[in-house]
Coordinates of C-alpha atoms and ligand atoms in Angstrom, one line a residue:
M1 CA 94.8 91.2 53.0
P2 CA 95.1 87.9 54.9
S3 CA 93.7 87.8 58.4
I4 CA 96.4 88.1 61.0
I5 CA 94.7 87.7 64.4
Q6 CA 95.4 84.4 66.3
L7 CA 94.7 83.1 69.7
L8 CA 97.8 82.9 71.9
P9 CA 98.9 79.4 72.8
D10 CA 98.0 78.5 76.4
H11 CA 101.6 78.5 77.7
V12 CA 102.2 82.0 76.3
A13 CA 98.9 83.3 77.8
N14 CA 99.8 81.8 81.1
Q15 CA 103.2 83.4 81.1
I16 CA 101.6 86.8 80.4
A17 CA 99.0 86.3 83.2
A18 CA 101.8 85.2 85.5
G19 CA 103.3 88.7 85.3
E20 CA 100.2 90.0 87.1
V21 CA 100.0 87.3 89.8
V22 CA 103.7 86.5 90.4
Q23 CA 106.0 89.5 90.9
R24 CA 108.5 87.9 93.2
P25 CA 109.0 84.8 95.4
A26 CA 106.8 86.4 98.0
S27 CA 103.9 86.3 95.6
V28 CA 104.3 82.5 95.3
V29 CA 104.4 82.3 99.1
K30 CA 101.2 84.2 99.4
E31 CA 99.3 82.1 96.8
L32 CA 100.4 78.8 98.2
L33 CA 99.7 79.7 101.8
E34 CA 96.3 81.0 100.9
N35 CA 95.5 77.8 99.0
A36 CA 96.6 75.7 102.0
V37 CA 94.3 77.8 104.3
D38 CA 91.4 77.4 101.8
A39 CA 92.0 73.7 101.9
G40 CA 91.1 73.7 105.5
A41 CA 94.6 72.8 106.8
S42 CA 95.3 73.0 110.5
D43 CA 99.1 72.7 110.1
I44 CA 101.0 74.6 107.4
K45 CA 104.8 74.5 106.8
L46 CA 106.6 77.0 104.7
I47 CA 110.1 76.1 103.6
I48 CA 112.2 78.5 101.5
K49 CA 115.8 78.5 100.2
D50 CA 117.7 81.6 99.1
A51 CA 114.9 84.0 99.8
G52 CA 112.6 81.9 97.6
K53 CA 114.8 82.2 94.5
S54 CA 115.7 78.5 94.6
L55 CA 112.8 77.0 96.5
V56 CA 109.4 77.9 97.9
Q57 CA 107.6 74.9 99.4
V58 CA 104.3 74.8 101.3
I59 CA 103.2 71.6 102.9
D60 CA 99.6 71.4 104.4
N61 CA 97.4 68.8 106.0
G62 CA 94.3 70.0 104.2
K63 CA 91.7 68.2 102.2
G64 CA 94.0 67.4 99.2
M65 CA 92.9 66.8 95.6
S66 CA 91.5 63.9 93.6
V67 CA 93.6 62.7 90.6
T68 CA 91.5 64.7 88.2
D69 CA 91.6 67.9 90.3
A70 CA 95.4 67.5 90.7
R71 CA 95.7 67.8 86.9
M72 CA 92.9 70.4 86.5
C73 CA 94.3 72.8 89.1
F74 CA 97.0 73.9 86.8
E75 CA 94.6 75.1 84.1
R76 CA 93.8 78.8 83.9
H77 CA 90.5 79.9 85.4
A78 CA 90.3 76.5 87.1
T79 CA 88.9 76.9 90.6
S80 CA 86.7 75.0 93.0
K81 CA 85.8 78.2 94.9
I82 CA 83.2 79.9 92.8
R83 CA 80.8 78.6 90.2
Q84 CA 79.0 81.7 89.1
A85 CA 79.5 85.5 89.2
E86 CA 77.0 85.8 92.2
D87 CA 79.3 83.7 94.3
L88 CA 81.7 86.6 94.4
F89 CA 79.4 88.3 96.8
S90 CA 79.4 85.4 99.3
L91 CA 83.1 84.6 99.3
H92 CA 84.6 82.8 102.3
T93 CA 87.8 81.7 100.6
K94 CA 91.1 83.6 99.9
G95 CA 91.3 82.5 96.3
F96 CA 88.6 82.6 93.6
R97 CA 90.3 83.5 90.4
G98 CA 91.8 80.1 89.6
E99 CA 94.9 81.8 88.1
A100 CA 97.6 81.3 90.7
L101 CA 98.7 77.7 90.0
A102 CA 98.5 78.1 86.2
S103 CA 100.6 81.2 86.5
I104 CA 103.2 79.8 88.8
A105 CA 103.5 76.6 86.8
A106 CA 104.2 78.7 83.7
I107 CA 107.3 80.3 85.1
A108 CA 108.9 77.8 87.4
H109 CA 109.6 74.1 88.0
V110 CA 106.7 72.8 90.1
E111 CA 106.4 69.5 92.0
M112 CA 103.0 68.7 93.6
K113 CA 102.1 65.9 95.9
T114 CA 98.5 65.6 97.0
K115 CA 96.2 63.0 98.7
Q116 CA 92.7 63.1 100.0
D117 CA 92.0 61.6 103.4
Q118 CA 89.7 58.8 102.2
E119 CA 92.1 57.7 99.4
E120 CA 94.8 55.0 99.7
L121 CA 97.1 56.7 97.3
G122 CA 97.9 60.2 96.2
T123 CA 99.1 61.9 93.0
H124 CA 102.6 63.2 92.2
I125 CA 102.9 65.7 89.4
V126 CA 105.9 67.5 87.9
I127 CA 105.3 70.4 85.6
E128 CA 107.8 72.8 84.2
G129 CA 107.0 76.0 82.3
S130 CA 103.4 74.8 81.7
K131 CA 104.6 71.4 80.4
F132 CA 103.6 68.3 82.3
V133 CA 106.8 66.3 82.8
S134 CA 105.4 63.4 84.8
Q135 CA 102.4 62.2 86.7
D136 CA 102.6 59.2 89.1
V137 CA 100.6 57.5 91.8
A138 CA 102.4 57.7 95.1
V139 CA 102.1 56.8 98.8
L140 CA 101.6 60.1 100.6
P141 CA 100.3 61.6 103.8
K142 CA 97.0 63.4 103.7
G143 CA 97.2 67.0 102.3
T144 CA 99.2 68.8 99.7
S145 CA 102.8 69.8 99.1
F146 CA 103.8 72.3 96.5
G147 CA 107.4 72.8 95.7
V148 CA 108.3 75.7 93.4
K149 CA 111.8 75.8 92.2
N150 CA 113.8 78.1 89.9
L151 CA 111.3 80.9 89.7
F152 CA 111.4 82.8 86.4
F153 CA 113.8 80.2 84.9
N154 CA 112.3 80.9 81.5
I155 CA 112.1 84.7 81.9
P156 CA 115.7 85.9 82.5
A157 CA 114.7 89.5 82.5
R158 CA 112.3 88.9 85.4
R159 CA 114.9 86.8 87.3
N160 CA 117.5 89.5 87.0
F161 CA 115.0 92.0 88.2
L162 CA 114.8 90.3 91.6
K163 CA 116.3 92.3 94.5
S164 CA 118.9 91.1 97.0
D165 CA 118.1 88.1 99.2
T166 CA 117.6 90.5 102.1
V167 CA 114.9 92.4 100.3
E168 CA 113.1 89.4 98.8
Y169 CA 113.3 87.6 102.2
R170 CA 111.7 90.7 103.8
H171 CA 108.8 90.5 101.4
I172 CA 108.3 86.8 102.2
I173 CA 108.2 87.5 105.9
D174 CA 105.6 90.2 105.3
E175 CA 103.3 87.7 103.4
F176 CA 103.9 85.0 105.9
Q177 CA 103.1 87.3 108.9
R178 CA 99.9 88.5 107.2
V179 CA 98.6 85.0 106.8
A180 CA 99.8 83.8 110.2
L181 CA 98.2 86.7 111.9
A182 CA 94.9 86.2 110.1
H183 CA 94.7 82.6 111.3
P184 CA 95.9 82.1 114.8
K185 CA 94.2 78.7 115.1
I186 CA 96.4 77.2 112.3
Y187 CA 99.9 75.9 113.3
F188 CA 102.5 77.6 111.1
T189 CA 106.2 76.9 110.9
F190 CA 108.6 78.6 108.6
F191 CA 112.1 77.5 107.7
H192 CA 114.7 79.5 105.7
N193 CA 117.8 77.8 104.5
G194 CA 117.3 75.1 107.0
S195 CA 116.8 77.3 110.1
E196 CA 113.5 77.6 111.8
M197 CA 112.4 81.2 111.7
F198 CA 108.9 81.0 113.1
N199 CA 107.1 78.3 115.1
L200 CA 103.6 79.4 115.8
P201 CA 101.4 76.8 117.5
P202 CA 97.6 77.4 117.5
S203 CA 96.7 80.0 120.1
S204 CA 94.7 83.0 121.0
L205 CA 95.0 86.1 118.8
R206 CA 97.0 87.9 121.4
Q207 CA 99.4 85.0 121.8
R208 CA 99.8 84.8 118.0
I209 CA 100.7 88.4 117.8
V210 CA 103.2 88.0 120.6
N211 CA 104.7 84.9 119.0
V212 CA 105.1 86.6 115.7
F213 CA 106.6 89.8 117.1
S214 CA 108.5 88.8 120.3
G215 CA 107.5 88.6 123.9
K216 CA 108.0 92.3 124.5
T217 CA 104.9 93.0 122.4
N218 CA 102.4 91.7 125.0
E219 CA 102.7 94.6 127.4
K220 CA 102.2 97.1 124.6
L221 CA 98.8 95.8 123.5
V222 CA 95.4 97.2 124.4
P223 CA 92.4 95.1 123.2
V224 CA 89.7 96.6 121.0
N225 CA 86.2 95.0 120.7
E226 CA 83.1 96.3 119.2
E227 CA 80.0 94.6 117.8
T228 CA 77.6 96.5 115.5
E229 CA 75.1 95.7 112.8
I230 CA 77.5 96.4 110.0
V231 CA 80.8 95.3 111.4
N232 CA 82.4 93.4 114.2
I233 CA 85.8 94.8 115.3
Q234 CA 88.3 92.8 117.3
G235 CA 92.0 93.1 117.8
F236 CA 94.6 95.2 119.5
V237 CA 96.2 98.6 119.3
C238 CA 99.4 99.6 120.9
K239 CA 99.7 101.9 123.8
P240 CA 100.6 105.4 122.7
E241 CA 104.0 105.4 124.5
F242 CA 105.1 102.4 122.5
A243 CA 104.4 104.1 119.1
K244 CA 107.4 103.8 116.7
K245 CA 109.0 105.9 114.1
N246 CA 108.2 103.5 111.3
R247 CA 104.9 102.0 110.2
G248 CA 106.1 98.4 110.6
E249 CA 103.4 96.7 112.4
Q250 CA 100.1 97.9 111.2
F251 CA 97.6 95.4 110.1
F252 CA 94.0 95.4 109.0
F253 CA 92.2 92.1 108.3
V254 CA 88.8 92.0 106.7
N255 CA 87.1 88.6 107.0
D256 CA 90.5 87.1 107.7
R257 CA 92.1 88.6 104.7
F258 CA 94.9 91.1 105.0
I259 CA 94.1 94.4 103.4
K260 CA 95.6 97.9 103.0
S261 CA 93.5 100.9 103.5
G262 CA 94.7 104.5 103.8
Y263 CA 91.2 105.5 104.9
L264 CA 90.9 103.1 107.8
H265 CA 94.5 103.9 108.8
H266 CA 93.4 107.5 109.0
A267 CA 90.5 106.4 111.3
V268 CA 93.0 104.7 113.7
M269 CA 95.3 107.7 113.7
A270 CA 92.3 110.0 114.4
A271 CA 91.6 107.8 117.5
Y272 CA 95.1 108.5 118.8
D273 CA 94.6 112.2 118.2
G274 CA 96.6 114.1 120.8
L275 CA 98.2 111.0 122.3
L276 CA 101.2 110.6 119.9
K277 CA 104.4 112.5 119.4
D278 CA 104.8 114.1 116.0
G279 CA 105.2 111.5 113.3
A280 CA 105.0 108.6 115.7
Q281 CA 103.2 105.5 114.4
P282 CA 101.3 103.1 116.6
S283 CA 101.3 99.4 115.9
Y284 CA 97.8 97.9 115.4
F285 CA 96.2 94.6 114.6
I286 CA 92.6 95.2 113.7
Y287 CA 90.2 92.4 112.6
L288 CA 87.0 93.4 110.9
Q289 CA 84.2 91.0 110.1
V290 CA 81.6 92.2 107.7
P291 CA 78.9 90.5 105.6
P292 CA 80.7 89.3 102.4
N293 CA 78.0 91.0 100.3
T294 CA 79.0 94.4 101.6
I295 CA 82.5 94.3 100.2
D296 CA 84.1 94.0 96.8
I297 CA 87.5 92.3 96.9
N298 CA 87.7 92.3 93.1
I299 CA 89.1 95.7 92.5
H300 CA 92.8 94.9 92.8
P301 CA 94.6 92.0 91.1
T302 CA 96.6 91.0 94.2
K303 CA 93.6 91.7 96.4
T304 CA 95.1 93.8 99.2
E305 CA 92.6 96.6 98.5
I306 CA 88.9 96.2 98.9
K307 CA 85.9 98.4 98.6
F308 CA 83.3 98.7 101.4
D309 CA 79.7 99.6 101.0
D310 CA 79.6 102.0 103.9
E311 CA 83.0 103.3 104.3
S312 CA 82.2 106.4 106.4
A313 CA 80.2 104.4 109.0
L314 CA 83.1 102.0 109.3
Y315 CA 85.4 104.9 109.8
A316 CA 83.3 106.3 112.6
I317 CA 82.9 103.0 114.4
L318 CA 86.5 102.1 114.1
R319 CA 87.7 105.5 115.4
A320 CA 85.2 105.5 118.3
S321 CA 86.0 101.9 119.4
I322 CA 89.8 102.5 119.4
K323 CA 89.3 105.8 121.2
H324 CA 87.2 104.0 123.8
S325 CA 89.8 101.3 124.3
L326 CA 92.6 103.8 124.7
G327 CA 90.6 105.8 127.1
Q328 CA 89.6 102.8 129.2
F329 CA 93.2 101.7 129.3
N330 CA 94.2 105.1 130.7
V331 CA 91.7 105.1 133.6
A332 CA 91.1 101.5 134.5
P333 CA 92.6 98.1 134.1
V334 CA 91.2 96.5 131.0
L335 CA 89.3 93.3 131.3
D336 CA 90.5 91.0 128.7
F337 CA 88.9 87.6 129.0
E338 CA 90.9 86.1 126.2
R339 CA 94.1 86.9 127.9
D340 CA 96.5 84.0 128.4
A341 CA 97.5 84.0 132.1
N342 CA 101.1 83.2 131.2
L343 CA 101.4 86.5 129.4
D344 CA 100.5 88.6 132.5
T345 CA 103.0 90.5 134.5
P346 CA 104.1 88.3 137.4
Y347 CA 102.5 89.5 140.7
H348 CA 105.6 90.3 142.5
Y349 CA 106.4 92.9 139.8
K350 CA 103.1 94.5 140.2
D351 CA 103.6 94.9 143.9
L352 CA 107.0 96.4 143.7
E353 CA 107.2 100.0 144.4
G354 CA 108.8 102.3 141.8
A355 CA 112.2 103.6 142.5
T356 CA 112.2 107.0 144.3
P357 CA 113.2 109.6 141.8
T358 CA 116.3 111.5 142.6
I359 CA 116.7 115.2 141.8
Q360 CA 119.9 116.6 140.3
V361 CA 120.6 120.3 140.7
D362 CA 122.7 122.1 138.2
G363 CA 124.5 124.7 140.3
S364 CA 125.6 126.7 137.4
F365 CA 122.1 127.1 135.9
N366 CA 121.2 130.7 135.2
P367 CA 117.6 131.1 134.2
F368 CA 118.3 134.5 132.6
S369 CA 121.0 133.3 130.3
E370 CA 120.0 132.8 126.7
E371 CA 122.5 130.1 126.2
E372 CA 121.4 126.6 125.5
K373 CA 123.3 123.4 126.0
P374 CA 126.0 122.7 123.5
N375 CA 125.0 120.1 121.0
K376 CA 126.8 116.9 121.7
H377 CA 127.3 116.1 118.1
F378 CA 129.8 118.9 117.7
T379 CA 131.7 118.6 121.0
N380 CA 134.2 116.1 119.7
T381 CA 136.3 118.8 118.2
N382 CA 139.5 119.9 119.9
S383 CA 138.6 123.5 120.6
S384 CA 136.8 123.9 124.0
Y385 CA 133.3 125.0 124.1
R386 CA 133.0 128.8 124.0
R387 CA 130.1 130.8 125.4
P388 CA 128.2 132.4 122.6
E389 CA 128.4 136.1 122.5
S390 CA 125.1 137.9 123.1
T391 CA 124.9 138.8 119.5
S392 CA 125.7 135.4 118.2
N393 CA 122.3 134.7 116.6
W394 CA 120.3 136.4 114.0
E395 CA 117.4 137.6 116.2
S396 CA 119.7 139.4 118.5
L397 CA 121.1 141.5 115.7
Y398 CA 117.7 143.1 115.6
L399 CA 117.7 143.6 119.3
G400 CA 121.1 145.2 119.7
L401 CA 122.1 146.5 116.4
K402 CA 125.3 147.9 117.8
Q403 CA 128.5 145.9 118.3
D404 CA 128.2 144.0 115.0
S405 CA 127.3 147.0 112.8
E406 CA 130.9 147.5 111.8
E407 CA 131.3 144.0 110.7
I408 CA 128.1 144.1 108.7
D409 CA 129.3 147.2 107.0
T410 CA 132.5 145.7 105.8
M411 CA 130.6 142.6 104.8
T412 CA 128.1 144.5 102.7
F413 CA 130.3 147.0 101.1
E414 CA 133.3 144.8 100.4
N415 CA 133.9 145.9 96.9
E416 CA 135.0 142.6 95.4
T417 CA 134.8 141.8 91.7
V418 CA 132.3 139.0 91.7
T419 CA 133.4 135.8 90.1
S420 CA 130.9 134.0 88.1
S421 CA 132.2 130.6 89.2
L422 CA 130.7 128.9 92.2
F423 CA 132.6 129.8 95.4
N424 CA 135.5 127.5 96.2
N425 CA 136.7 126.1 99.5
D426 CA 139.3 128.8 100.0
E427 CA 136.7 131.4 100.1
V428 CA 134.8 129.5 102.8
E429 CA 137.9 129.1 104.9
Q430 CA 138.7 132.7 104.8
A431 CA 135.2 133.8 105.8
V432 CA 134.1 131.1 108.1
H433 CA 134.7 133.0 111.3
K434 CA 131.3 134.5 111.4
T435 CA 128.1 132.5 111.0
Y436 CA 124.5 133.1 111.9
Q437 CA 121.8 130.5 112.5
I438 CA 118.4 131.6 111.4
H439 CA 115.1 129.9 112.3
K440 CA 117.1 127.1 113.9
K441 CA 117.3 125.7 110.4
Y442 CA 119.8 127.5 108.2
I443 CA 123.3 128.8 108.8
V444 CA 124.2 131.9 107.0
N445 CA 127.8 132.4 106.3
P446 CA 129.4 135.4 104.4
I447 CA 131.9 134.6 101.8
K448 CA 134.0 136.7 99.5
S449 CA 131.6 136.7 96.6
G450 CA 128.4 137.0 98.7
M451 CA 127.1 134.5 101.2
I452 CA 126.1 130.8 101.5
I453 CA 123.1 129.5 103.3
V454 CA 123.6 126.0 104.7
D455 CA 120.7 123.7 105.6
Q456 CA 122.0 122.4 108.9
Q457 CA 120.2 119.0 108.9
R458 CA 121.2 118.1 105.4
A459 CA 124.8 119.3 105.9
H460 CA 125.1 117.2 109.0
Q461 CA 123.7 114.2 107.2
R462 CA 126.4 114.5 104.6
I463 CA 129.2 114.8 107.1
L464 CA 128.0 111.8 109.1
Y465 CA 127.3 109.8 106.0
E466 CA 130.8 110.2 104.8
Q467 CA 132.2 109.4 108.2
F468 CA 130.2 106.2 108.6
L469 CA 130.9 105.1 105.1
T470 CA 134.7 105.5 105.6
N471 CA 134.4 103.7 109.0
I472 CA 132.6 100.8 107.5
T473 CA 134.8 100.4 104.5
V474 CA 138.2 101.2 106.0
H475 CA 137.3 99.5 109.4
L476 CA 138.5 102.5 111.3
A477 CA 135.7 103.1 113.7
S478 CA 136.3 103.5 117.4
S479 CA 133.7 102.6 119.8
Q480 CA 132.8 103.7 123.3
Q481 CA 132.5 100.9 125.9
L482 CA 129.3 100.9 127.8
L483 CA 129.4 100.6 131.6
F484 CA 126.2 98.5 131.5
P485 CA 125.6 96.6 128.3
L486 CA 122.3 97.4 126.6
H487 CA 119.8 94.7 126.1
L488 CA 117.6 95.4 123.1
Y489 CA 114.7 93.2 122.0
F490 CA 113.7 92.6 118.4
S491 CA 111.3 90.4 116.5
N492 CA 112.4 87.2 114.9
D493 CA 112.7 88.6 111.4
E494 CA 114.4 91.8 112.6
M495 CA 117.0 89.6 114.4
Q496 CA 117.6 87.8 111.1
L497 CA 118.4 91.2 109.5
I498 CA 120.6 92.3 112.3
S499 CA 122.6 89.1 112.1
E500 CA 123.1 89.7 108.4
L501 CA 124.2 93.3 109.1
K502 CA 126.4 92.5 112.0
P503 CA 129.7 92.6 110.3
S504 CA 129.0 96.1 108.8
L505 CA 127.5 97.3 112.1
T506 CA 130.6 96.2 113.9
N507 CA 132.7 98.2 111.5
T508 CA 130.7 101.3 112.4
G509 CA 131.6 100.8 116.1
F510 CA 128.8 98.6 117.5
V511 CA 130.1 95.9 119.7
F512 CA 127.7 92.9 120.0
E513 CA 128.3 90.9 123.1
E514 CA 125.5 88.4 122.5
T515 CA 123.1 87.7 119.8
N516 CA 120.1 85.7 120.9
D517 CA 116.9 84.6 119.2
D518 CA 115.0 87.7 120.1
S519 CA 117.5 90.1 121.5
V520 CA 121.0 91.5 121.3
V521 CA 123.3 92.6 124.1
I522 CA 125.4 95.6 123.0
S523 CA 128.5 96.5 125.0
G524 CA 129.9 99.2 122.8
L525 CA 128.5 101.9 120.5
P526 CA 129.9 104.1 117.7
V527 CA 131.4 107.3 119.3
N528 CA 128.7 109.5 117.9
V529 CA 125.8 107.4 119.1
S530 CA 124.5 107.9 122.6
E531 CA 123.1 105.1 124.7
S532 CA 119.6 106.5 124.4
E533 CA 119.9 106.7 120.6
A534 CA 121.1 103.1 120.0
S535 CA 117.7 101.5 119.7
I536 CA 116.4 104.4 117.6
V537 CA 119.3 104.0 115.2
L538 CA 118.8 100.3 114.8
E539 CA 115.0 100.6 114.5
Q540 CA 115.4 103.2 111.8
L541 CA 117.9 101.0 110.0
L542 CA 115.6 98.0 110.1
S543 CA 112.7 100.2 108.8
D544 CA 114.9 101.6 106.0
L545 CA 115.8 98.1 105.0
H546 CA 112.2 97.1 105.3
N547 CA 111.2 99.9 103.0
G548 CA 113.7 98.6 100.5
I549 CA 116.2 101.5 100.5
P550 CA 119.0 99.1 99.3
E551 CA 117.0 98.7 96.0
S552 CA 118.1 102.1 94.9
S553 CA 121.6 102.2 96.3
F554 CA 122.7 98.5 95.9
S555 CA 125.1 98.2 98.8
Q556 CA 124.1 97.4 102.3
N557 CA 127.0 99.5 103.7
D558 CA 125.7 102.5 101.9
T559 CA 122.2 101.9 103.4
I560 CA 123.6 101.6 106.9
A561 CA 125.6 104.8 106.5
K562 CA 122.6 106.7 105.1
S563 CA 120.2 105.4 107.7
M564 CA 122.6 106.2 110.6
A565 CA 123.3 109.6 109.2
R566 CA 119.6 110.3 109.0
S567 CA 118.9 109.2 112.5
L568 CA 121.8 111.0 114.1
A569 CA 122.0 114.2 112.1
V570 CA 121.1 117.4 114.0
K571 CA 117.5 118.2 113.1
T572 CA 115.9 121.4 111.9
G573 CA 114.8 123.2 115.0
T574 CA 117.9 122.6 117.0
Y575 CA 119.8 125.6 118.3
L576 CA 123.5 125.5 117.4
T577 CA 126.1 127.5 119.2
E578 CA 128.5 129.6 117.1
K579 CA 131.2 127.1 117.5
E580 CA 128.9 124.3 116.4
Q581 CA 127.8 126.3 113.3
E582 CA 131.4 126.8 112.4
N583 CA 132.3 123.2 112.8
L584 CA 129.3 122.2 110.7
V585 CA 130.2 124.5 107.8
N586 CA 133.9 123.4 108.0
G587 CA 132.9 119.8 108.2
L588 CA 130.6 120.1 105.2
F589 CA 133.3 121.6 103.0
A590 CA 135.8 118.9 104.1
C591 CA 133.4 116.4 102.6
K592 CA 134.1 114.7 99.3
D593 CA 130.7 115.7 98.0
P594 CA 129.5 118.7 100.0
N595 CA 126.9 119.8 97.5
V596 CA 124.2 117.3 98.3
S597 CA 122.9 115.4 101.2
P598 CA 123.2 111.5 101.1
F599 CA 119.6 111.7 99.8
Q600 CA 120.6 113.9 96.9
K601 CA 119.1 117.1 98.3
P602 CA 121.1 120.4 98.1
T603 CA 122.9 121.1 101.3
F604 CA 123.5 124.8 100.7
I605 CA 122.8 127.6 98.3
T606 CA 125.0 130.6 97.3
M607 CA 123.8 134.1 97.0
R608 CA 126.2 136.4 95.3
V609 CA 126.5 140.1 96.1
E610 CA 125.5 140.6 92.5
D611 CA 122.2 138.7 93.1
L612 CA 121.5 140.8 96.2
D613 CA 122.3 144.0 94.3
K614 CA 119.8 142.9 91.6
K615 CA 117.1 142.5 94.3
F616 CA 117.8 145.9 95.7
A617 CA 117.7 147.5 92.2
L618 CA 114.1 146.5 91.7
Ligands
ADP701 P1 92.1 79.6 93.3 O1 92.7 79.5 94.7 O2 91.8 81.0 93.0 O3 90.9 78.8 93.2 P2 94.5 78.4 92.4 O4 95.1 78.4 91.1 O5 95.2 78.9 93.5 O6 93.1 79.1 92.2 O7 94.1 76.9 92.7 C1 93.2 76.2 91.9 C2 92.5 75.1 92.6 O8 93.3 74.1 93.0 C3 91.8 75.6 93.9 O9 90.5 76.1 93.6 C4 91.7 74.3 94.7 O10 90.5 73.6 94.3 C5 92.9 73.5 94.2 N1 94.0 73.7 95.2 C6 95.1 74.5 95.2 N2 95.9 74.3 96.2 C7 95.3 73.4 97.0 C8 95.7 72.8 98.2 N3 96.8 73.2 98.9 N4 94.9 71.8 98.7 C9 93.8 71.4 98.1 N5 93.4 72.0 96.9 C10 94.1 72.9 96.4
MG702 MG1 94.6 80.2 95.1

């Protein structure tokens, strides 16, 4: 047998390695930004086109490269950052693998310009798919510029696998923010398709956070500071009342490197114990400094996970220091020496007295009535709201066991021949006049062949989803005018998303009076969205888009309809009047696809008399 093993040619090996390093345009952004930081730049510009699919360019004023290094940097395992394995334990740079540039050059068109400060002239190199196309001497400013065009041009499968511009752009923003937050002393600017998205001059940490996430953020932050033998902790956590529904702004940095850690996240959440509403997520920006030899950054190829020597001590210290800060903030004004005076509340606001609260008395309130308020989601039907009978819910059947016994009898002993088919809508219509809500979660409804049990939350999601989808696509939505327009604040990148979604949102019934850099003024809302829900709906939508929901369902409209349905649907745990239960069941079966929620979960189950009989026969 002849020998068959061969070494792969370099360009093939590089392409394979690239798969690990470069998953999407955002990976290129991360690597180039990190290289610029490692080069000691004080000014870094990120320029992208078409969410990085056509161009990612990073320009820095760092130390630049010599002619030889300019050529060498594209070789695999070529790095100036470590020389021997031991250096891994005293790392002060972001990079160390020497793989990024080789990988990027293997799968894109790269143009690099670089010049060292002391040199007269710089080097200009063009390399495409690992092939050097040209190398010239050029007059250049100090520093390095990397332009990466046509990513994955030679791997069509990869290119086709890229998500929509909105999703890819979102990933780029994430990477940009992580680097910008880790280095407040570096001037960062970011342009997308010619518009300036971020302009972050060198500043204090607090000011950097505020510049990245809009002016509103400042009042939400509480400083955290702790110095111990094993770790120094610095940063900010958000006041409990500003916690959000999504996990958007949660950042850990270890030695100026963004990391993810479920364990440390848990420590932060433990510090908030008892201060947050169920499921609420606080924003936090925590900077840990530890001796480089007590961590191992090498366990994850893209380096967002690291291993600490003494994780449990870190956990305890982090939890205690955040707890302390939150406590301090509750009892006394916090001394924050780093605070920028411009960010403080103007004095005349501080001295203003709060408005005297007014008391509204509901004259018809009867503390002994069991009735609860009708749910507004169901009041847009024609029939007027009817007082529920005293036996209208399941529990009361146990209490009274009188008036309804007749009805129960007929229901149980109705001697129907049981059809094996699933019940059809006719059946529901005939039987819908009596429903029971159990555990504020399910609606039980007798039908000819037995009964159905409807999950109220999922059913309502389905109804709203179909409504919104029709409104968006058929442009039929009506809106309610607001007496006082709502002013809602968003971060820069959230605003970008909102502008993109504006046409679709308008179709659902939102009326945008103004769209500014960091806020919108809304003068009309979809009929089923109340004023207090408006910001929740938009926030949920942004977070859904952030989490990449469109990846599974392709169209943005679909995402909007799903997200709004989820935010607005009546939740498990909500009491529904009989009328509301009835409307819900009717509404569900008027849907095109009543069987599943928009998230593909069953909305109801059927139990045939036959099934019940079987259970009793045991
Ligand atoms: P690593 O960052 O892991 O060392 P890279 O492939 O990202 O590997 O870069 C290879 C080398 O190229 C770096 O070690 C550095 O010496 C040089 N380099 C890359 N980008 C820059 C830059 N913007 N300015 C100066 N030198 C750079
Ligand atoms: Mg690098």
